[in-house]
PDB file of C-alpha atoms in Angstrom:
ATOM      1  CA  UNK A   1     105.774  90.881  91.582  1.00 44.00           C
ATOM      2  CA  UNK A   2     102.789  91.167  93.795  1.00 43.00           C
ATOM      3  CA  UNK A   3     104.620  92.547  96.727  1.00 42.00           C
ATOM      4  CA  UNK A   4     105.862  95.319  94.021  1.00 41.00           C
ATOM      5  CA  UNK A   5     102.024  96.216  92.558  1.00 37.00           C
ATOM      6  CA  UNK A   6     100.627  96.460  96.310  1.00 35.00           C
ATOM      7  CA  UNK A   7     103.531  98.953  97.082  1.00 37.00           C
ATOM      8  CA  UNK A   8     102.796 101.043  94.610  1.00 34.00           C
ATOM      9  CA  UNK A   9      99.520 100.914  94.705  1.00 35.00           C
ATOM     10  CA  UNK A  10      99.599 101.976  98.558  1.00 33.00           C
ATOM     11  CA  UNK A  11     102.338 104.373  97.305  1.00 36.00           C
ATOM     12  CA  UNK A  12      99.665 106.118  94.939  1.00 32.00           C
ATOM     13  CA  UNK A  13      96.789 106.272  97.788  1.00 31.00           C
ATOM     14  CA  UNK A  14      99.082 107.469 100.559  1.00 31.00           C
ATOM     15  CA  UNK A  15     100.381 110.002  98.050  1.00 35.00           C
ATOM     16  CA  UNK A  16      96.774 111.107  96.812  1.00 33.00           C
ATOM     17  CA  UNK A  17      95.499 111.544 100.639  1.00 30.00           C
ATOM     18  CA  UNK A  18      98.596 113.845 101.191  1.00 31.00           C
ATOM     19  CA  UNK A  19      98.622 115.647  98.040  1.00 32.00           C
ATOM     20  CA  UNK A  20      94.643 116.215  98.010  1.00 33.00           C
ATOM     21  CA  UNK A  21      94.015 113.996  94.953  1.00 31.00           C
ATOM     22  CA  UNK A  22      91.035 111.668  95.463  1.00 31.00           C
ATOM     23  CA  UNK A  23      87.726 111.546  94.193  1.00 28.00           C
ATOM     24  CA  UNK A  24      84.909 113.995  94.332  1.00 31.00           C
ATOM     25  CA  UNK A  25      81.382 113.890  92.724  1.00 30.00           C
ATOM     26  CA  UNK A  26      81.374 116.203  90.142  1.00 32.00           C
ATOM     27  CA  UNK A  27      77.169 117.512  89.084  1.00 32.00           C
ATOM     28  CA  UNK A  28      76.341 116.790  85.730  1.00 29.00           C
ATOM     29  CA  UNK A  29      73.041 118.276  83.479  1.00 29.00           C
ATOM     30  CA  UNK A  30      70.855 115.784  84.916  1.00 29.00           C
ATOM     31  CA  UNK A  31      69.352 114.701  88.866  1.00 29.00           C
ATOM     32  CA  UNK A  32      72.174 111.900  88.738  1.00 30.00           C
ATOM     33  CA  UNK A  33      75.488 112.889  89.813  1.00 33.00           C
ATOM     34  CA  UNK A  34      78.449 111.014  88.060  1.00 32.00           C
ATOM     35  CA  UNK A  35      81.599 110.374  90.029  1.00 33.00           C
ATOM     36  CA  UNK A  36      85.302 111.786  88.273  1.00 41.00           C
ATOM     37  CA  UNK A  37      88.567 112.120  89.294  1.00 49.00           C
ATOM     38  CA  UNK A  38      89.247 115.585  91.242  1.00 57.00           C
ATOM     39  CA  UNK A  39      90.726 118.309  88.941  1.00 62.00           C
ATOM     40  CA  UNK A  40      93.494 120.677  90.925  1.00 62.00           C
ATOM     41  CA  UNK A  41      95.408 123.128  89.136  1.00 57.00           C
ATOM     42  CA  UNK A  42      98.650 121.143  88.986  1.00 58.00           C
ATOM     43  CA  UNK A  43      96.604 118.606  87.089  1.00 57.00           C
ATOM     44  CA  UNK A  44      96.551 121.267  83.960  1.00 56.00           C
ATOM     45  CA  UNK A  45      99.929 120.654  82.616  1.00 49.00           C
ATOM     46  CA  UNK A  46      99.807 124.353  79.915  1.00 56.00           C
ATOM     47  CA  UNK A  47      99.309 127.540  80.630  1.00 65.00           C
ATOM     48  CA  UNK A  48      95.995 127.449  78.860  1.00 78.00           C
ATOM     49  CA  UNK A  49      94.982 130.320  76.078  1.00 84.00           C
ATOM     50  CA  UNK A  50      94.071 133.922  77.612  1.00 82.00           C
ATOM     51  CA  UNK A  51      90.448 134.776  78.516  1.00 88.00           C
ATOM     52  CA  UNK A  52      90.355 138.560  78.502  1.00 88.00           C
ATOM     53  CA  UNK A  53      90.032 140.238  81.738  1.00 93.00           C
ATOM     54  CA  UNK A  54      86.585 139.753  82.589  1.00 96.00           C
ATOM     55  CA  UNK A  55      84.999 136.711  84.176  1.00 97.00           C
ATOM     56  CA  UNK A  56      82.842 134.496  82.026  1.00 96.00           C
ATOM     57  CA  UNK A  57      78.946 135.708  82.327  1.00 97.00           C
ATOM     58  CA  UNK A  58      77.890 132.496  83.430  1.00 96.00           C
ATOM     59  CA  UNK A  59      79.781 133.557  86.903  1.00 97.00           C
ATOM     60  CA  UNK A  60      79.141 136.868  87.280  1.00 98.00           C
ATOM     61  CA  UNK A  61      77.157 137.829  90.670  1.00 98.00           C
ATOM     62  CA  UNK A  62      77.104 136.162  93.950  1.00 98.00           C
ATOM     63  CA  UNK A  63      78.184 132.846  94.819  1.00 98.00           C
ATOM     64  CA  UNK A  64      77.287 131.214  98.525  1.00 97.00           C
ATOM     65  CA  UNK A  65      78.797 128.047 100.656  1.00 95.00           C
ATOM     66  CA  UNK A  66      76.861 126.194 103.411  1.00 92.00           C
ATOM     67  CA  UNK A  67      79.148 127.569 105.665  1.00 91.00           C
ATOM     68  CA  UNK A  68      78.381 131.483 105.078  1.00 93.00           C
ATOM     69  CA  UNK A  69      81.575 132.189 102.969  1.00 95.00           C
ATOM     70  CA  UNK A  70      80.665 134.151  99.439  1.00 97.00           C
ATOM     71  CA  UNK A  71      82.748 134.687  95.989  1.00 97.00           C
ATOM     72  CA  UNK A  72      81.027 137.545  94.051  1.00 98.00           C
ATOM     73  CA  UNK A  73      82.566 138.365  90.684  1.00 98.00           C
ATOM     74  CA  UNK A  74      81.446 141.939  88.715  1.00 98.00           C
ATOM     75  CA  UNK A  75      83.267 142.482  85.528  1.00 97.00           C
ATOM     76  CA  UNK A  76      87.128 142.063  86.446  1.00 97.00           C
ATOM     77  CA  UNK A  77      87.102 141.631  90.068  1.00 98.00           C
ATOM     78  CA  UNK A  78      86.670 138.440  92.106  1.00 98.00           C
ATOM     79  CA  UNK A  79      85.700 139.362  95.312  1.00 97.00           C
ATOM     80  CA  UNK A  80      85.607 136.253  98.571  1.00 96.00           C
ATOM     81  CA  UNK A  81      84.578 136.858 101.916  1.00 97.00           C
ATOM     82  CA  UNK A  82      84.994 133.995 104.385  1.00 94.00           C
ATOM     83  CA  UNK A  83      81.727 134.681 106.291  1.00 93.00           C
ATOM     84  CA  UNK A  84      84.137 135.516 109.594  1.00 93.00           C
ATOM     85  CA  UNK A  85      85.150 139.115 108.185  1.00 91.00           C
ATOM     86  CA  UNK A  86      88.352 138.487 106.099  1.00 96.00           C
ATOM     87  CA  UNK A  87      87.619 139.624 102.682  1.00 97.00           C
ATOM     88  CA  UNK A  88      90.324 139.738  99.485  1.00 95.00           C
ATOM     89  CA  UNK A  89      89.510 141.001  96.242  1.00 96.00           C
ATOM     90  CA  UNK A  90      91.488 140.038  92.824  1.00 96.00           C
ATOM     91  CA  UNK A  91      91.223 142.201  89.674  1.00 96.00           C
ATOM     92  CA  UNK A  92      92.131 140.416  86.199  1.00 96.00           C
ATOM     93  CA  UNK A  93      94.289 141.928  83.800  1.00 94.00           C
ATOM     94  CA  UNK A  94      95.078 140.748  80.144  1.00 91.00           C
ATOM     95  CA  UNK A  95      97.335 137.274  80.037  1.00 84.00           C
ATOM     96  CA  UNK A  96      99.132 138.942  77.553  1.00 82.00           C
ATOM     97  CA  UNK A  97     100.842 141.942  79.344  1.00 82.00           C
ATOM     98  CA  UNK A  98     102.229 139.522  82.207  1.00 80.00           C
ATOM     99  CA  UNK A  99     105.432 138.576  81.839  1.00 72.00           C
ATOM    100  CA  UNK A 100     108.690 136.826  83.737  1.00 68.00           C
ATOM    101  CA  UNK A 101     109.799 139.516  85.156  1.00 66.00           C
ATOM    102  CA  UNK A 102     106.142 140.076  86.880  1.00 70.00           C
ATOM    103  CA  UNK A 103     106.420 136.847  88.660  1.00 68.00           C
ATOM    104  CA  UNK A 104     108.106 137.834  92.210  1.00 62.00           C
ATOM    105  CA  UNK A 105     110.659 139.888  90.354  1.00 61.00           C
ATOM    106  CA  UNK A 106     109.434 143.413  91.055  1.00 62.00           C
ATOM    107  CA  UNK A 107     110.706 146.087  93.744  1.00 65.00           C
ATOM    108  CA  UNK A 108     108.817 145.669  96.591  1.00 68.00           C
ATOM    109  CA  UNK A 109     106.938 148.584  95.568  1.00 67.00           C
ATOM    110  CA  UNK A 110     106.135 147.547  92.184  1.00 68.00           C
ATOM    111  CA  UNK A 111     105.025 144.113  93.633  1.00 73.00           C
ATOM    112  CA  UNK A 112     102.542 146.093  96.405  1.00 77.00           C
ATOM    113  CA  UNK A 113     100.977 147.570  92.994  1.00 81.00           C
ATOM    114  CA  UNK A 114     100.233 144.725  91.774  1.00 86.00           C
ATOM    115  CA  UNK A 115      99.744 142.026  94.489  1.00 85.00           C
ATOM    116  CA  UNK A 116      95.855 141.396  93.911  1.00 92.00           C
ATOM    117  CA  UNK A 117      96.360 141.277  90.167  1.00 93.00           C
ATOM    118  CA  UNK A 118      95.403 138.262  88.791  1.00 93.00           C
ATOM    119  CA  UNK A 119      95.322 136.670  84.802  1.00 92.00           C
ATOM    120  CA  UNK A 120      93.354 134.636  83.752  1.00 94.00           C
ATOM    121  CA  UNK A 121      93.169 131.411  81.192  1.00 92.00           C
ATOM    122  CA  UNK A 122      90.745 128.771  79.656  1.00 92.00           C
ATOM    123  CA  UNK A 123      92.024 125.228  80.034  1.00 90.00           C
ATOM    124  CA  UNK A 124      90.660 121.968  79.524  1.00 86.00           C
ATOM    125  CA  UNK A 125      90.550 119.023  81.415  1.00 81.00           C
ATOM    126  CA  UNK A 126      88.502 115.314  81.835  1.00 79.00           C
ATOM    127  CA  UNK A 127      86.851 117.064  78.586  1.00 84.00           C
ATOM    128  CA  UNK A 128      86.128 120.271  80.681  1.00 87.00           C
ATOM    129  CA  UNK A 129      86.698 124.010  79.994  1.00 90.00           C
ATOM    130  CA  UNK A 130      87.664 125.408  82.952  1.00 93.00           C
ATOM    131  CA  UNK A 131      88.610 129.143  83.936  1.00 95.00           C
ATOM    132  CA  UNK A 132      92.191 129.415  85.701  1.00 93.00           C
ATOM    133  CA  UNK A 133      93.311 132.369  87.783  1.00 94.00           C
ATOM    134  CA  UNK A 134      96.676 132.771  88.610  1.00 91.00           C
ATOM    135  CA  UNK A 135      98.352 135.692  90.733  1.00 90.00           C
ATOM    136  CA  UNK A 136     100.369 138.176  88.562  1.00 87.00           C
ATOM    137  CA  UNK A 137     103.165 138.274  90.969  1.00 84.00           C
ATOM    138  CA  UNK A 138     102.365 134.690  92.001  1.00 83.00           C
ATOM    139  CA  UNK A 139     105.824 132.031  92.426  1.00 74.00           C
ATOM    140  CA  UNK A 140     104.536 129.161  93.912  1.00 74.00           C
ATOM    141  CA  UNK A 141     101.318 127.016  93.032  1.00 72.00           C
ATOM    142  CA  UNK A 142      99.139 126.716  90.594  1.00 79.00           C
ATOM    143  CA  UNK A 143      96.518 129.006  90.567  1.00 89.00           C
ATOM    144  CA  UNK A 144      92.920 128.302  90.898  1.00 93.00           C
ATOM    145  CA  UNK A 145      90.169 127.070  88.575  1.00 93.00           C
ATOM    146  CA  UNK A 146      86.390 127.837  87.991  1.00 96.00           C
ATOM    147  CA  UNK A 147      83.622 126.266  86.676  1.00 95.00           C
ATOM    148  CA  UNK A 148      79.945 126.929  86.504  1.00 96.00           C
ATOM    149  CA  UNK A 149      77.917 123.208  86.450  1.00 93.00           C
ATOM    150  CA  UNK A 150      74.533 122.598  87.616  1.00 87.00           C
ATOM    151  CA  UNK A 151      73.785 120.028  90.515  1.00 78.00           C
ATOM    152  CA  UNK A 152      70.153 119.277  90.547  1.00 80.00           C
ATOM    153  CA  UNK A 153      68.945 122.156  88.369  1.00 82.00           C
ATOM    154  CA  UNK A 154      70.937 124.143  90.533  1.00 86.00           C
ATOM    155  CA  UNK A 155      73.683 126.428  88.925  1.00 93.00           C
ATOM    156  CA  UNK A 156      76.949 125.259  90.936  1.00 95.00           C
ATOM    157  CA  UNK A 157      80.359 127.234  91.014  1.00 96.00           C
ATOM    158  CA  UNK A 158      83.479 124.838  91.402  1.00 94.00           C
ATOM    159  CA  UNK A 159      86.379 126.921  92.614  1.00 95.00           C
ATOM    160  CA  UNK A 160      89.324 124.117  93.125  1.00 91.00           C
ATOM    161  CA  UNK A 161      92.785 124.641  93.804  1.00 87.00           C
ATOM    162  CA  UNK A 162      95.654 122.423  94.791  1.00 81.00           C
ATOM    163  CA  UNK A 163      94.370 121.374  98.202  1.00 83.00           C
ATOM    164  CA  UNK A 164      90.659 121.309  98.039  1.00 87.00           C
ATOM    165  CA  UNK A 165      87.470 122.291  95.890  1.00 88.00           C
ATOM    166  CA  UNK A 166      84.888 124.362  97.126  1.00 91.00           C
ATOM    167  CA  UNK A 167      81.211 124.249  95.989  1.00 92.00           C
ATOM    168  CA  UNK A 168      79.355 127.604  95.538  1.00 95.00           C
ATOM    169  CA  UNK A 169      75.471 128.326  94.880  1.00 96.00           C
ATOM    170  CA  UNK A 170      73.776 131.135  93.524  1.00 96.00           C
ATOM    171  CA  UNK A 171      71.766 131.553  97.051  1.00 95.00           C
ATOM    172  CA  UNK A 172      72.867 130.268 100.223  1.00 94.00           C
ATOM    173  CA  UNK A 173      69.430 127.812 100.984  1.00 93.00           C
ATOM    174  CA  UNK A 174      70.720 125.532  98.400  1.00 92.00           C
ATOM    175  CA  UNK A 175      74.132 126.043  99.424  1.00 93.00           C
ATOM    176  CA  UNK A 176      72.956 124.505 102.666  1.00 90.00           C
ATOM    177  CA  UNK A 177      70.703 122.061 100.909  1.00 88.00           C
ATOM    178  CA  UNK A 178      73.349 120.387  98.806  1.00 81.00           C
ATOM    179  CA  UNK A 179      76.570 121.055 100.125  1.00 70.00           C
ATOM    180  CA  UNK A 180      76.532 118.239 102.390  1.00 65.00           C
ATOM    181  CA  UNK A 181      75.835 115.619  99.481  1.00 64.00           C
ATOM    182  CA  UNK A 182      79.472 116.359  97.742  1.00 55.00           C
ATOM    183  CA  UNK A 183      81.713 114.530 100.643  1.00 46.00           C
TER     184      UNK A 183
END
Protein backbone atom coordinates (compact mmCIF):
# COMPACT_ATOMS: atom_id res chain seq x y z
CA UNK A 1 0.00 0.00 0.00
CA UNK A 2 2.99 2.19 0.35
CA UNK A 3 4.42 1.43 -3.00
CA UNK A 4 0.74 2.60 -4.29
CA UNK A 5 0.68 6.20 -2.13
CA UNK A 6 4.41 7.02 -3.35
CA UNK A 7 3.20 6.41 -7.01
CA UNK A 8 0.70 8.58 -6.87
CA UNK A 9 2.09 10.94 -5.06
CA UNK A 10 5.09 11.18 -7.69
CA UNK A 11 2.21 10.83 -10.22
CA UNK A 12 0.65 14.22 -8.84
CA UNK A 13 4.19 16.18 -8.76
CA UNK A 14 5.36 14.96 -12.16
CA UNK A 15 1.90 15.91 -13.41
CA UNK A 16 1.88 19.46 -11.63
CA UNK A 17 5.57 20.31 -13.08
CA UNK A 18 4.15 19.44 -16.61
CA UNK A 19 0.85 20.93 -16.35
CA UNK A 20 2.19 24.28 -14.58
CA UNK A 21 0.45 23.61 -11.24
CA UNK A 22 2.75 24.26 -8.27
CA UNK A 23 2.97 26.78 -5.78
CA UNK A 24 3.43 30.48 -6.02
CA UNK A 25 3.43 33.21 -3.27
CA UNK A 26 0.48 35.00 -3.62
CA UNK A 27 0.79 39.12 -1.75
CA UNK A 28 -1.59 39.61 0.81
CA UNK A 29 -2.73 43.28 2.65
CA UNK A 30 0.13 43.13 4.86
CA UNK A 31 4.48 43.14 4.52
CA UNK A 32 4.13 39.20 4.99
CA UNK A 33 3.48 37.26 2.00
CA UNK A 34 1.38 34.00 2.54
CA UNK A 35 2.07 31.02 0.34
CA UNK A 36 -1.32 29.36 -1.79
CA UNK A 37 -1.80 27.03 -4.28
CA UNK A 38 -1.42 28.60 -7.98
CA UNK A 39 -4.82 29.52 -9.55
CA UNK A 40 -4.89 28.80 -13.63
CA UNK A 41 -7.93 29.16 -15.50
CA UNK A 42 -8.71 25.45 -15.80
CA UNK A 43 -8.80 25.51 -12.03
CA UNK A 44 -12.31 27.62 -12.34
CA UNK A 45 -14.60 24.83 -13.09
CA UNK A 46 -18.03 27.62 -14.28
CA UNK A 47 -18.19 30.01 -16.55
CA UNK A 48 -18.42 32.61 -13.85
CA UNK A 49 -21.32 35.54 -13.95
CA UNK A 50 -20.73 38.43 -16.68
CA UNK A 51 -18.80 41.60 -15.75
CA UNK A 52 -19.93 44.16 -18.31
CA UNK A 53 -17.50 45.17 -20.85
CA UNK A 54 -15.28 47.34 -19.06
CA UNK A 55 -12.35 46.36 -16.87
CA UNK A 56 -12.72 46.74 -13.14
CA UNK A 57 -11.32 50.42 -12.02
CA UNK A 58 -8.97 48.99 -9.76
CA UNK A 59 -7.00 47.91 -13.19
CA UNK A 60 -7.43 50.53 -15.31
CA UNK A 61 -4.01 52.29 -16.53
CA UNK A 62 -0.63 50.90 -16.93
CA UNK A 63 0.72 47.83 -15.64
CA UNK A 64 4.79 47.05 -15.82
CA UNK A 65 7.03 43.62 -15.47
CA UNK A 66 10.74 43.57 -14.47
CA UNK A 67 11.40 42.53 -17.74
CA UNK A 68 9.99 45.73 -19.75
CA UNK A 69 6.70 44.02 -20.94
CA UNK A 70 3.39 46.35 -20.11
CA UNK A 71 -0.58 45.50 -19.94
CA UNK A 72 -2.48 48.86 -20.05
CA UNK A 73 -6.25 48.60 -19.83
CA UNK A 74 -8.62 51.98 -20.75
CA UNK A 75 -12.26 51.31 -20.57
CA UNK A 76 -12.83 48.05 -22.81
CA UNK A 77 -9.54 47.41 -24.24
CA UNK A 78 -6.62 45.43 -22.78
CA UNK A 79 -3.74 46.43 -24.44
CA UNK A 80 0.08 44.13 -23.81
CA UNK A 81 3.21 44.95 -25.28
CA UNK A 82 6.06 42.51 -24.72
CA UNK A 83 8.78 45.20 -24.35
CA UNK A 84 10.47 43.61 -27.81
CA UNK A 85 7.75 45.36 -30.17
CA UNK A 86 4.89 42.77 -30.46
CA UNK A 87 1.85 44.41 -29.20
CA UNK A 88 -2.01 42.79 -29.20
CA UNK A 89 -4.90 44.56 -28.08
CA UNK A 90 -8.35 42.81 -26.83
CA UNK A 91 -11.65 44.75 -26.67
CA UNK A 92 -14.48 43.26 -24.25
CA UNK A 93 -17.86 42.88 -25.31
CA UNK A 94 -20.99 41.89 -23.16
CA UNK A 95 -20.90 37.94 -21.93
CA UNK A 96 -24.27 37.94 -22.85
CA UNK A 97 -24.28 38.45 -26.71
CA UNK A 98 -21.59 35.53 -27.16
CA UNK A 99 -22.86 32.55 -28.06
CA UNK A 100 -21.94 28.77 -29.53
CA UNK A 101 -21.95 29.56 -32.67
CA UNK A 102 -19.21 32.49 -31.91
CA UNK A 103 -16.78 29.98 -30.69
CA UNK A 104 -14.64 29.00 -33.99
CA UNK A 105 -17.87 28.63 -35.89
CA UNK A 106 -17.86 31.79 -38.00
CA UNK A 107 -16.83 32.31 -41.83
CA UNK A 108 -13.49 33.16 -41.89
CA UNK A 109 -14.54 36.58 -42.40
CA UNK A 110 -16.86 36.85 -39.62
CA UNK A 111 -14.12 35.28 -37.34
CA UNK A 112 -11.35 38.15 -38.71
CA UNK A 113 -14.16 40.64 -37.24
CA UNK A 114 -14.07 39.45 -34.28
CA UNK A 115 -10.70 37.77 -33.46
CA UNK A 116 -9.51 40.32 -30.65
CA UNK A 117 -12.92 40.25 -29.04
CA UNK A 118 -12.83 39.13 -25.78
CA UNK A 119 -15.79 38.55 -22.72
CA UNK A 120 -15.33 38.80 -19.74
CA UNK A 121 -16.50 37.09 -16.18
CA UNK A 122 -16.10 37.32 -12.31
CA UNK A 123 -15.18 34.00 -10.74
CA UNK A 124 -14.11 32.94 -7.50
CA UNK A 125 -11.52 30.89 -6.32
CA UNK A 126 -9.24 29.95 -2.86
CA UNK A 127 -11.96 32.66 -1.61
CA UNK A 128 -10.83 35.09 -4.44
CA UNK A 129 -12.79 37.19 -7.00
CA UNK A 130 -11.01 37.08 -9.91
CA UNK A 131 -11.66 38.72 -13.48
CA UNK A 132 -11.59 36.04 -16.45
CA UNK A 133 -11.11 36.93 -20.09
CA UNK A 134 -11.81 34.59 -22.59
CA UNK A 135 -11.50 35.04 -26.53
CA UNK A 136 -14.93 35.38 -28.29
CA UNK A 137 -13.95 33.11 -31.02
CA UNK A 138 -11.65 31.25 -28.62
CA UNK A 139 -11.81 26.88 -28.85
CA UNK A 140 -9.14 25.80 -26.89
CA UNK A 141 -8.01 26.89 -23.25
CA UNK A 142 -9.20 28.57 -20.69
CA UNK A 143 -8.90 32.04 -20.84
CA UNK A 144 -7.01 34.23 -18.57
CA UNK A 145 -7.59 35.72 -15.12
CA UNK A 146 -6.87 39.11 -13.33
CA UNK A 147 -6.47 40.28 -10.12
CA UNK A 148 -5.40 43.48 -8.51
CA UNK A 149 -3.53 42.57 -4.82
CA UNK A 150 -1.02 44.57 -3.13
CA UNK A 151 2.58 43.15 -2.35
CA UNK A 152 4.24 45.37 0.12
CA UNK A 153 1.93 48.38 -0.17
CA UNK A 154 2.44 47.98 -3.66
CA UNK A 155 -0.71 47.59 -5.95
CA UNK A 156 0.13 44.17 -7.87
CA UNK A 157 -1.72 42.91 -11.11
CA UNK A 158 -1.86 38.97 -11.33
CA UNK A 159 -2.56 38.04 -14.92
CA UNK A 160 -2.41 33.95 -14.81
CA UNK A 161 -3.31 31.63 -17.37
CA UNK A 162 -2.89 27.93 -17.86
CA UNK A 163 0.90 27.85 -18.09
CA UNK A 164 2.21 30.60 -15.96
CA UNK A 165 1.27 33.85 -13.88
CA UNK A 166 2.72 37.01 -14.51
CA UNK A 167 3.19 39.80 -11.90
CA UNK A 168 2.49 43.44 -13.00
CA UNK A 169 3.20 46.88 -11.09
CA UNK A 170 1.82 50.13 -11.46
CA UNK A 171 5.54 51.55 -12.36
CA UNK A 172 8.27 49.55 -13.60
CA UNK A 173 11.01 50.44 -10.41
CA UNK A 174 8.95 48.24 -8.29
CA UNK A 175 8.37 45.92 -10.98
CA UNK A 176 12.11 45.46 -10.84
CA UNK A 177 12.20 45.72 -7.09
CA UNK A 178 9.85 42.86 -6.35
CA UNK A 179 9.55 40.75 -9.18
CA UNK A 180 12.40 38.70 -8.31
CA UNK A 181 10.93 37.80 -4.72
CA UNK A 182 7.78 35.75 -6.36
CA UNK A 183 10.00 32.57 -7.70
Amino acid sequence: MTTNHHCLAVGLIVGGLLFGWGATVQASSSHKASSSSRVTPAMVSSQGTPAGINFPQDMQGTWYTADGATLTIHGNQLQTDDGHGHTSTLEAHPAEQHTDADTNHHPQTMQADTVNWCFLTNVTMHHHRWLREYGWTQSKGDGTLYRVTKWHHHKELLRSDDLSTMHYFRSAHAARVWEHRHH
